[in-house]
Short mmCIF file of C-alpha atoms in Angstrom, two decimals:
data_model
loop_
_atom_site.label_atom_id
_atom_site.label_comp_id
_atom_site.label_asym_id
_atom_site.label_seq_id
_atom_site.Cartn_x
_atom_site.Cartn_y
_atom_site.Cartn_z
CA UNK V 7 0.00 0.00 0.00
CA UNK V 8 2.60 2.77 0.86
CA UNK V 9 4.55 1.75 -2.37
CA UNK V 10 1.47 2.60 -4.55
CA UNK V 11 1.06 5.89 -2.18
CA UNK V 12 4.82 6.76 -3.18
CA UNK V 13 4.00 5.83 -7.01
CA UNK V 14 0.86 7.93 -6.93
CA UNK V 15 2.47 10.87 -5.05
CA UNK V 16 5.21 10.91 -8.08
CA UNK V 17 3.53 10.49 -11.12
CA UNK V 18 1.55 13.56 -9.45
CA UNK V 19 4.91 15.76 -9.50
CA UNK V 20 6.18 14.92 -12.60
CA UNK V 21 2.09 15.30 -14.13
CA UNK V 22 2.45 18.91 -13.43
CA UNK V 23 6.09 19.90 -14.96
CA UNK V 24 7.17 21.55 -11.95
CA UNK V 25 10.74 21.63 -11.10
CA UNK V 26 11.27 22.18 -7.22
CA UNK V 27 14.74 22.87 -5.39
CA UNK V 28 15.97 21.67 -1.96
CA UNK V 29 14.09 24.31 -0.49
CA UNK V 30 10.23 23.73 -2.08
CA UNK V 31 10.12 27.14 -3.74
CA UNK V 32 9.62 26.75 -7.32
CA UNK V 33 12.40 28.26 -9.78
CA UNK V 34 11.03 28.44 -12.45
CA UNK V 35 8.77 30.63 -11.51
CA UNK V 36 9.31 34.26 -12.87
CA UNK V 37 7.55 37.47 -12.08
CA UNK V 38 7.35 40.49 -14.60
CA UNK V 39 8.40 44.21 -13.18
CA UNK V 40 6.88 47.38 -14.88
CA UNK V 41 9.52 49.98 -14.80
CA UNK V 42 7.31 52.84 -14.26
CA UNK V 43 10.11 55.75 -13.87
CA UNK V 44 10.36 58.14 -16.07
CA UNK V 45 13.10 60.46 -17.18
CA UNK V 46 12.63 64.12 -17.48
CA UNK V 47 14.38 66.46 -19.60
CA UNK V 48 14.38 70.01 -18.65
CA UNK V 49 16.24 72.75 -20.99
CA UNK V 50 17.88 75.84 -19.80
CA UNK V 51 16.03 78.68 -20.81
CA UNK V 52 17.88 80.76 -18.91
CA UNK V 53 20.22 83.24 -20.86
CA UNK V 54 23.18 85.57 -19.57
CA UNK V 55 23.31 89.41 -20.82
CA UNK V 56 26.58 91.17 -19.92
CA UNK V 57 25.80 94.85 -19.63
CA UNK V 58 29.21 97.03 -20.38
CA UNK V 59 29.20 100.09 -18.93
CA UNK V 60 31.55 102.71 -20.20
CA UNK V 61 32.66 105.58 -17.61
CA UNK V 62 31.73 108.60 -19.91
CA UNK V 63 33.07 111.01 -16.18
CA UNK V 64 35.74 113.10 -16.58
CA UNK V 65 38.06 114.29 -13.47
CA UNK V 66 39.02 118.10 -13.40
CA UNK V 67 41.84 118.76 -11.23
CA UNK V 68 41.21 122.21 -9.74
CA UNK V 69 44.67 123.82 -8.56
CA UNK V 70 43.56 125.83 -5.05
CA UNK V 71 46.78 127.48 -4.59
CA UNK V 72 47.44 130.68 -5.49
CA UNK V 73 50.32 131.93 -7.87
CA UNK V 74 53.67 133.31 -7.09
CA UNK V 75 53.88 135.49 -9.69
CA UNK V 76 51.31 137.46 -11.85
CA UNK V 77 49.32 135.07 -14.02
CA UNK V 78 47.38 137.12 -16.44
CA UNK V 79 48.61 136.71 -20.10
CA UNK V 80 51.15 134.24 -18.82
CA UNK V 81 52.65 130.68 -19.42
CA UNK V 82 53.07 128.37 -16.61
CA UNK V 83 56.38 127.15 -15.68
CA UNK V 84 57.84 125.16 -12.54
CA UNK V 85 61.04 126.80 -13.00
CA UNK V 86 59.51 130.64 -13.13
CA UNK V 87 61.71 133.00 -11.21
CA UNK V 88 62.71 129.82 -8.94
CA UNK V 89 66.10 130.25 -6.83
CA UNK V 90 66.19 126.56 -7.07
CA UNK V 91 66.80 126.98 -10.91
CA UNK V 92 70.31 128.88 -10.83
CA UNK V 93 73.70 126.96 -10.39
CA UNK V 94 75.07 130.57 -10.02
CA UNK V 95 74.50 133.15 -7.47
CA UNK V 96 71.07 135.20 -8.76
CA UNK V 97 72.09 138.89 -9.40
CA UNK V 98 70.20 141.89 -8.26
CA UNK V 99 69.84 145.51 -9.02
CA UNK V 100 67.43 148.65 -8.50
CA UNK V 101 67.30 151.78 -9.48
CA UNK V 102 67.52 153.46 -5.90
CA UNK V 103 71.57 153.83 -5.66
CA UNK V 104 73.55 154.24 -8.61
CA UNK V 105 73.20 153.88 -12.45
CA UNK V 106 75.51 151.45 -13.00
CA UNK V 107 74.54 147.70 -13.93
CA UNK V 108 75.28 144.37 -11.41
CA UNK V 109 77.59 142.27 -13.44
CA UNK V 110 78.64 138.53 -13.01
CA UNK V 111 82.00 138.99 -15.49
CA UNK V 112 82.34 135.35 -14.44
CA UNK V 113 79.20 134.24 -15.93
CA UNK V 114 79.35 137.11 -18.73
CA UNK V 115 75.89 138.51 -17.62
CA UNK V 116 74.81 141.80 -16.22
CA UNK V 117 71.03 143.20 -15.24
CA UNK V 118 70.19 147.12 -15.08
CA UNK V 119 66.86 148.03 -13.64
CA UNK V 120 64.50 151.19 -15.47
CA UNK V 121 61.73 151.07 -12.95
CA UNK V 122 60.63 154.16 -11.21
CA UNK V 123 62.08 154.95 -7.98
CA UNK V 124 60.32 154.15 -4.90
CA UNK V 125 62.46 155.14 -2.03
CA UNK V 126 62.88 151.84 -1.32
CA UNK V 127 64.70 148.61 -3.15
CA UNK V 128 62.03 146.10 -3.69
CA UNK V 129 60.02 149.04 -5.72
CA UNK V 130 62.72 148.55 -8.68
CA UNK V 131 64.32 145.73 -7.63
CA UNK V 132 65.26 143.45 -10.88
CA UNK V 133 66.15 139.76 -9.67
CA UNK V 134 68.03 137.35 -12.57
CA UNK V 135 67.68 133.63 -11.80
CA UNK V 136 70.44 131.68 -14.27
CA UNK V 137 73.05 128.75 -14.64
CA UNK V 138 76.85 128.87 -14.74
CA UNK V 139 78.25 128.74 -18.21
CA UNK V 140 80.05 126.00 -19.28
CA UNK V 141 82.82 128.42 -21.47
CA UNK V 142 84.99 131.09 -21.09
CA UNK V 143 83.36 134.87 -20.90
CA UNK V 144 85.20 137.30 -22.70
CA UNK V 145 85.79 141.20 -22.18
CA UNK V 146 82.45 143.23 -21.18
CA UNK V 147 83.48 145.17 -24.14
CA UNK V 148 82.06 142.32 -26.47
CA UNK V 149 78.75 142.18 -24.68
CA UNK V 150 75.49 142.10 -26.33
CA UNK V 151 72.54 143.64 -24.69
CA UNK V 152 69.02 143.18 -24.63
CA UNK V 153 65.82 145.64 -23.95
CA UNK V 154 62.35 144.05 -21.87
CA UNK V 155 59.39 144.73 -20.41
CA UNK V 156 59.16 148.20 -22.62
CA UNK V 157 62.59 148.64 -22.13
CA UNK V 158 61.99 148.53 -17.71
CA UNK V 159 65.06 146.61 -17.70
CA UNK V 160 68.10 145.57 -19.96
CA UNK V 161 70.35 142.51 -19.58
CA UNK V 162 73.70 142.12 -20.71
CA UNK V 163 75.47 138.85 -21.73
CA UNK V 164 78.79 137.56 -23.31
CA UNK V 165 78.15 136.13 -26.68
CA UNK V 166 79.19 132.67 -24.94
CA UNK V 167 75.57 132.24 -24.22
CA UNK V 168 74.24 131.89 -27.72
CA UNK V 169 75.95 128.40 -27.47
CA UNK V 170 75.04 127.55 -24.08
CA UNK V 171 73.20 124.10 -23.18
CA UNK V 172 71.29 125.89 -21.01
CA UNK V 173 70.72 129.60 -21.87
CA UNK V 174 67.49 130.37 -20.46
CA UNK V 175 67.52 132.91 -17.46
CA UNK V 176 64.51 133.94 -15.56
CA UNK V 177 63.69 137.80 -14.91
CA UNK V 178 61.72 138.72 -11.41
CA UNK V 179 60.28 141.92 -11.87
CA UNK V 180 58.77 144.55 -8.73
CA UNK V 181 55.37 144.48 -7.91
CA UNK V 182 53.19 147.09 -9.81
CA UNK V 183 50.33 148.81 -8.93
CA UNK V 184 49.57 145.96 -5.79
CA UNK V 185 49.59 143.17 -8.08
CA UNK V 186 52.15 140.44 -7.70
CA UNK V 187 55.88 140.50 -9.03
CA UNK V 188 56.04 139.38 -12.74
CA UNK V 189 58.26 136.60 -13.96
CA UNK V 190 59.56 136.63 -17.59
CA UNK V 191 61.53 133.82 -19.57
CA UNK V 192 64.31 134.90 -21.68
CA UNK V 193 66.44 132.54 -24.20
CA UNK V 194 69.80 134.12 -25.39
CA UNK V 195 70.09 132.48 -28.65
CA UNK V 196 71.12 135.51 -30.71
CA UNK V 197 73.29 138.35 -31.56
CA UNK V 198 69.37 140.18 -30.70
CA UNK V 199 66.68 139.41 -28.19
CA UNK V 200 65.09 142.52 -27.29
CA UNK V 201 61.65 141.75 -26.46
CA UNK V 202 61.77 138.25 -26.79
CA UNK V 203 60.61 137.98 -23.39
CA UNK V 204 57.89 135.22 -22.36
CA UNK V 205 55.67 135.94 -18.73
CA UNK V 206 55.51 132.93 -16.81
CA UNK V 207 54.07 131.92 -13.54
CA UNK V 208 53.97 129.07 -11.31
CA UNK V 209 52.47 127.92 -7.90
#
């Protein structure tokens, strides 16, 4: 009897195809998975704008300081009338003493002041600011002179300065009429410079 149990129990298995394992679950069976995720795209829409600004301002330096010498009609200069500027010793005359020109017969240059008398010496008082020449001045008897500021004051200079490297002297004039002193720029380049004078200022 139990052998036609065990015969009946395994033509029951083998009836319905199914494979079992060690452990009774069935392996062939199989079960089918949806995928249900989805992938989403998104595009930038975004854009970037560069804004360039271009600083249209302007800066104005305004100078505050007054000027040391008289301005009006003049050219500025950092070296105008400036003790700084001369190598030599600046020479000086006014027309309160004597007639006669201050010389430098070193330097081949002399100054005579014109200006009105004051009774004292800054009311004439001609000041010339210049460099030591590099030659050899000659006799005062070869000098060539010069005429400025309507003829207020004349300078005298050894033809040695037409050749100079640096022949430009600067010519501090008095104070007229309560304005401030005048400064004038003169270049001895020639056998003539009368009048060739330039006003210059600085601060």
């Amino acid at each position: 009897m139990r052998f036609l149990f065990g015969i009946f129990v395994l033509l029951n298995f083998i009836g319905c195809g199914v494979d079992t394992d060690s452990s009774g679950v069935p392996a062939s069976i199989s079960v089918p998975t949806t995928d249900t995720n989805t992938t989403t795209t998104t595009t930038d829409t975004n854009t970037t704008t560069t804004t360039t600004t271009t600083d249209t301002n302007t800066t104005t330096t305004t100078d505050d300081e007054d000027p040391v010498f008289e301005s009006d009609g003049a050219v500025y200069d950092e070296n105008a009338c400036k003790s700084s500027y001369s190598t030599a010793i600046p020479l000086q005359d006014n027309n309160e003493n004597d007639d006669r020109e201050s010389s430098d017969d070193v330097n081949g240059l002399a100054v005579m002041s014109y200006y009105t008398e004051t009774g004292f010496t800054d009311g004439s008082n001609v000041i010339v600011y210049f460099k030591s020449v590099t030659g050899t001045a000659g006799s005062t008897a070869f000098r060539k002179n010069g005429y400025f500021d309507n003829s207020q004051f004349r300078i005298e200079y050894d033809p040695i300065w037409i050749d100079e490297p640096n022949n430009t002297i600067y010519v501090e004039t008095p104070k007229l009429d309560n304005e401030l002193k005048t400064c004038y720029k003169v270049i001895i380049n020639s056998d003539d410079i009368s009048n060739t004078e330039q006003k210059v200022y600085r601060y």
